[in-house]
């Protein structure tokens, strides 16, 4: 069974530029999550989707971050404009349902200069 | 609010030693789930175990074992006869609330020396 796919794996941009990340969850997984992991810290939930609806986006900086999950499958996370403090690894995860364990993708390492 | 504390930032052991990683959690939910994840140098988080709040039975899987004690709000993880390949950051996490948001601890960096 294929795991969670993410692209790109690495991205370097200048501050104030925009960037987008893509995630394809495990087939059949209804719940999709985006996390931000700053070096030396545990992942922090940014947004959680159940099918194509948002369940929790309380920690998403909505003035610059946006996310969507089209047709309840793939998802994109966008940052516009980026700030230096957005440098982190962005992890996508999926689960059968929100009561089950989450499976993580390889992440996208973002560097903002 | 949920909170997970992993007080051990870094642990270093010599191969074949046993090592225990501590995890203490806080939650007001009566139903919740606890998890352990491994993050090797490659960066991908690997699921190790899921335990619900009603099941306090300890679990053993090969060299790995988990001790869940509700009375002390702890969910500790022991690796027996550690190996170099066990070197990684280990995260404890708690899932609770109506939407089961996952809250991670800050992680413990385990280094197993040959």
CSV table of C-alpha atoms in Angstrom, one decimal:
chain,number,residue,atom,x,y,z
A,1,UNK,CA,0.0,0.0,0.0
A,2,UNK,CA,1.4,3.4,-1.0
A,3,UNK,CA,2.1,5.8,1.9
A,4,UNK,CA,1.4,9.5,2.2
A,5,UNK,CA,3.1,11.4,-0.7
A,6,UNK,CA,4.3,15.0,-0.5
A,7,UNK,CA,6.0,17.3,-2.8
A,8,UNK,CA,8.3,19.1,-3.1
A,9,UNK,CA,10.7,17.6,-0.6
A,10,UNK,CA,12.7,20.8,-0.3
A,11,UNK,CA,12.0,24.4,-1.1
A,12,UNK,CA,14.1,27.6,-0.6
A,13,UNK,CA,12.4,31.0,-1.1
A,14,UNK,CA,12.9,34.5,-0.1
A,15,UNK,CA,10.8,36.3,2.4
A,16,UNK,CA,7.6,37.8,1.1
A,17,UNK,CA,7.4,35.2,-1.7
A,18,UNK,CA,4.7,32.6,-1.9
A,19,UNK,CA,5.0,28.8,-1.8
A,20,UNK,CA,2.6,25.8,-2.1
A,21,UNK,CA,2.9,22.3,-0.8
A,22,UNK,CA,1.0,19.3,-2.1
A,23,UNK,CA,-0.1,16.1,-0.3
A,24,UNK,CA,-1.7,12.9,-1.5
A,25,UNK,CA,-3.0,10.8,1.5
A,26,UNK,CA,-3.2,7.0,1.7
A,27,UNK,CA,-6.1,5.8,-0.4
A,28,UNK,CA,-9.4,5.6,1.6
A,29,UNK,CA,-8.2,7.8,4.5
A,30,UNK,CA,-10.9,10.3,5.3
A,31,UNK,CA,-8.9,12.5,7.7
A,32,UNK,CA,-5.9,14.6,6.5
A,33,UNK,CA,-3.7,16.8,8.6
A,34,UNK,CA,-1.0,19.4,8.0
A,35,UNK,CA,1.7,20.0,10.7
A,36,UNK,CA,4.5,22.4,11.1
A,37,UNK,CA,7.7,21.1,12.7
A,38,UNK,CA,10.3,23.6,13.7
A,39,UNK,CA,13.8,22.2,14.3
A,40,UNK,CA,14.0,20.7,17.8
A,41,UNK,CA,10.3,20.7,18.4
A,42,UNK,CA,7.4,18.3,18.1
A,43,UNK,CA,5.0,18.7,15.2
A,44,UNK,CA,2.3,21.3,15.7
A,45,UNK,CA,-1.1,20.8,14.0
A,46,UNK,CA,-2.0,23.6,11.5
A,47,UNK,CA,-5.2,22.2,10.0
A,48,UNK,CA,-7.3,19.0,10.0
A,49,UNK,CA,-9.7,18.0,7.3
A,50,UNK,CA,-12.4,15.3,7.6
A,51,UNK,CA,-13.2,14.5,3.9
A,52,UNK,CA,-13.2,17.9,2.3
A,53,UNK,CA,-14.4,19.8,5.4
A,54,UNK,CA,-12.2,21.6,7.9
A,55,UNK,CA,-12.5,20.2,11.4
A,56,UNK,CA,-9.8,22.3,13.1
A,57,UNK,CA,-7.8,25.3,11.9
A,58,UNK,CA,-7.4,27.1,15.2
A,59,UNK,CA,-3.6,27.2,14.9
A,60,UNK,CA,-3.4,28.2,11.3
A,61,UNK,CA,-2.1,31.7,10.8
A,62,UNK,CA,-4.9,32.6,8.4
A,63,UNK,CA,-3.5,36.0,7.4
A,64,UNK,CA,-0.8,34.2,5.4
A,65,UNK,CA,-1.6,30.4,5.4
A,66,UNK,CA,-4.4,28.7,3.5
A,67,UNK,CA,-5.2,25.1,2.8
A,68,UNK,CA,-7.8,23.2,0.8
A,69,UNK,CA,-8.7,19.6,0.2
A,70,UNK,CA,-10.4,19.2,-3.2
A,71,UNK,CA,-12.8,16.4,-3.5
A,72,UNK,CA,-11.8,15.0,-0.2
A,73,UNK,CA,-8.5,13.5,-1.5
A,74,UNK,CA,-5.4,15.6,-2.4
A,75,UNK,CA,-4.6,18.7,-0.4
A,76,UNK,CA,-2.5,21.9,-0.8
A,77,UNK,CA,-1.1,24.2,1.8
A,78,UNK,CA,-0.1,27.7,0.7
A,79,UNK,CA,1.9,30.4,2.4
A,80,UNK,CA,1.7,33.9,1.1
A,81,UNK,CA,3.7,36.0,1.9
A,82,UNK,CA,6.4,33.9,3.7
A,83,UNK,CA,8.3,35.1,6.7
A,84,UNK,CA,11.6,34.0,8.1
A,85,UNK,CA,9.9,32.2,11.0
A,86,UNK,CA,8.0,30.0,8.5
A,87,UNK,CA,11.2,28.0,8.0
A,88,UNK,CA,10.3,24.5,9.1
A,89,UNK,CA,9.3,21.0,7.9
A,90,UNK,CA,5.7,20.8,6.8
A,91,UNK,CA,4.3,17.4,7.4
A,92,UNK,CA,1.2,15.9,5.9
A,93,UNK,CA,-0.6,12.9,7.6
A,94,UNK,CA,-3.7,10.9,7.1
A,95,UNK,CA,-5.8,8.4,9.0
A,96,UNK,CA,-8.8,6.3,8.3
A,97,UNK,CA,-10.8,8.4,10.7
A,98,UNK,CA,-9.8,10.8,13.4
A,99,UNK,CA,-9.9,8.0,16.1
A,100,UNK,CA,-7.2,6.1,14.4
A,101,UNK,CA,-3.4,6.4,14.2
A,102,UNK,CA,-2.0,8.9,11.7
A,103,UNK,CA,0.5,8.0,9.0
A,104,UNK,CA,3.0,10.7,8.0
A,105,UNK,CA,4.5,11.7,4.7
A,106,UNK,CA,8.2,12.5,4.3
A,107,UNK,CA,7.6,16.2,4.7
A,108,UNK,CA,8.7,19.3,2.9
A,109,UNK,CA,11.6,21.2,4.3
A,110,UNK,CA,11.1,25.0,3.7
A,111,UNK,CA,13.8,27.5,4.1
A,112,UNK,CA,12.9,31.2,4.0
A,113,UNK,CA,15.9,33.5,3.4
B,1,UNK,CA,-6.2,21.8,27.0
B,2,UNK,CA,-4.0,18.9,26.3
B,3,UNK,CA,-0.3,18.7,27.2
B,4,UNK,CA,2.4,16.1,26.7
B,5,UNK,CA,5.7,16.4,28.6
B,6,UNK,CA,8.9,14.5,27.7
B,7,UNK,CA,11.3,15.7,30.3
B,8,UNK,CA,14.3,13.8,28.8
B,9,UNK,CA,15.7,15.9,25.9
B,10,UNK,CA,18.6,13.6,25.1
B,11,UNK,CA,19.6,10.1,26.2
B,12,UNK,CA,22.7,8.3,25.2
B,13,UNK,CA,23.3,4.6,25.9
B,14,UNK,CA,25.7,1.9,24.8
B,15,UNK,CA,24.4,-0.8,22.5
B,16,UNK,CA,22.6,-3.7,24.3
B,17,UNK,CA,21.6,-1.5,27.3
B,18,UNK,CA,18.0,-1.1,28.1
B,19,UNK,CA,16.5,2.4,28.0
B,20,UNK,CA,13.2,3.9,29.1
B,21,UNK,CA,11.7,7.0,27.6
B,22,UNK,CA,9.3,8.9,29.9
B,23,UNK,CA,6.1,10.5,28.9
B,24,UNK,CA,3.6,12.4,31.1
B,25,UNK,CA,0.4,13.8,29.8
B,26,UNK,CA,-2.4,16.1,30.9
B,27,UNK,CA,-6.0,16.0,29.7
B,28,UNK,CA,-9.5,16.6,30.9
B,29,UNK,CA,-11.0,14.1,28.6
B,30,UNK,CA,-12.1,10.7,29.9
B,31,UNK,CA,-11.6,9.1,26.6
B,32,UNK,CA,-8.3,9.6,24.9
B,33,UNK,CA,-5.6,7.9,22.9
B,34,UNK,CA,-1.8,7.8,23.5
B,35,UNK,CA,0.8,7.2,20.8
B,36,UNK,CA,4.5,6.8,20.3
B,37,UNK,CA,6.2,7.8,17.1
B,38,UNK,CA,9.8,7.4,16.0
B,39,UNK,CA,11.5,10.0,13.8
B,40,UNK,CA,14.8,8.7,12.4
B,41,UNK,CA,17.4,11.0,10.8
B,42,UNK,CA,15.5,10.6,7.5
B,43,UNK,CA,12.8,12.7,9.0
B,44,UNK,CA,9.7,10.6,8.4
B,45,UNK,CA,7.5,10.0,11.5
B,46,UNK,CA,6.9,6.3,12.0
B,47,UNK,CA,3.9,5.1,14.0
B,48,UNK,CA,4.9,2.6,16.8
B,49,UNK,CA,1.9,2.1,19.1
B,50,UNK,CA,-1.7,3.4,19.9
B,51,UNK,CA,-3.3,2.9,23.3
B,52,UNK,CA,-6.7,4.0,24.4
B,53,UNK,CA,-7.5,5.3,27.9
B,54,UNK,CA,-9.5,2.3,28.9
B,55,UNK,CA,-6.8,-0.2,28.3
B,56,UNK,CA,-4.1,-0.1,30.9
B,57,UNK,CA,-2.6,-3.4,29.9
B,58,UNK,CA,1.1,-3.2,29.2
B,59,UNK,CA,2.2,-4.1,25.7
B,60,UNK,CA,5.3,-5.8,24.4
B,61,UNK,CA,6.3,-6.0,20.8
B,62,UNK,CA,9.7,-7.6,20.3
B,63,UNK,CA,12.3,-5.4,22.0
B,64,UNK,CA,9.7,-2.6,22.6
B,65,UNK,CA,7.4,-2.4,25.6
B,66,UNK,CA,5.0,0.2,26.9
B,67,UNK,CA,3.9,0.9,30.4
B,68,UNK,CA,0.6,2.9,30.7
B,69,UNK,CA,-0.3,4.1,34.2
B,70,UNK,CA,-3.4,6.2,34.4
B,71,UNK,CA,-2.9,6.9,38.1
B,72,UNK,CA,0.3,8.8,37.3
B,73,UNK,CA,-0.7,10.0,33.8
B,74,UNK,CA,2.3,8.3,32.3
B,75,UNK,CA,2.9,6.3,29.2
B,76,UNK,CA,6.6,5.2,29.2
B,77,UNK,CA,8.4,3.4,26.5
B,78,UNK,CA,11.2,0.9,27.1
B,79,UNK,CA,13.6,-0.5,24.5
B,80,UNK,CA,15.4,-3.7,25.6
B,81,UNK,CA,18.8,-4.6,24.3
B,82,UNK,CA,19.1,-1.3,22.3
B,83,UNK,CA,20.7,-1.3,18.9
B,84,UNK,CA,22.4,1.5,16.9
B,85,UNK,CA,19.4,1.5,14.5
B,86,UNK,CA,17.2,2.6,17.4
B,87,UNK,CA,18.9,6.0,17.3
B,88,UNK,CA,16.2,8.5,16.6
B,89,UNK,CA,13.9,11.1,18.1
B,90,UNK,CA,11.0,9.6,19.8
B,91,UNK,CA,7.7,11.5,20.3
B,92,UNK,CA,4.9,10.7,22.7
B,93,UNK,CA,1.5,12.1,21.6
B,94,UNK,CA,-2.0,12.5,23.0
B,95,UNK,CA,-5.3,12.5,21.0
B,96,UNK,CA,-8.4,13.8,22.7
B,97,UNK,CA,-11.2,16.2,22.3
B,98,UNK,CA,-14.2,15.9,20.0
B,99,UNK,CA,-12.0,15.9,16.9
B,100,UNK,CA,-9.1,13.9,18.4
B,101,UNK,CA,-6.5,16.6,17.7
B,102,UNK,CA,-3.0,15.1,18.2
B,103,UNK,CA,-0.7,16.9,20.6
B,104,UNK,CA,2.9,16.0,20.5
B,105,UNK,CA,5.6,16.2,23.2
B,106,UNK,CA,8.9,17.9,22.4
B,107,UNK,CA,10.6,14.6,21.8
B,108,UNK,CA,13.5,12.6,23.2
B,109,UNK,CA,16.7,12.3,21.1
B,110,UNK,CA,18.0,8.7,21.7
B,111,UNK,CA,21.6,7.9,20.7
B,112,UNK,CA,22.7,4.3,20.8
B,113,UNK,CA,26.5,4.1,20.7
B,114,UNK,CA,28.2,0.9,19.3
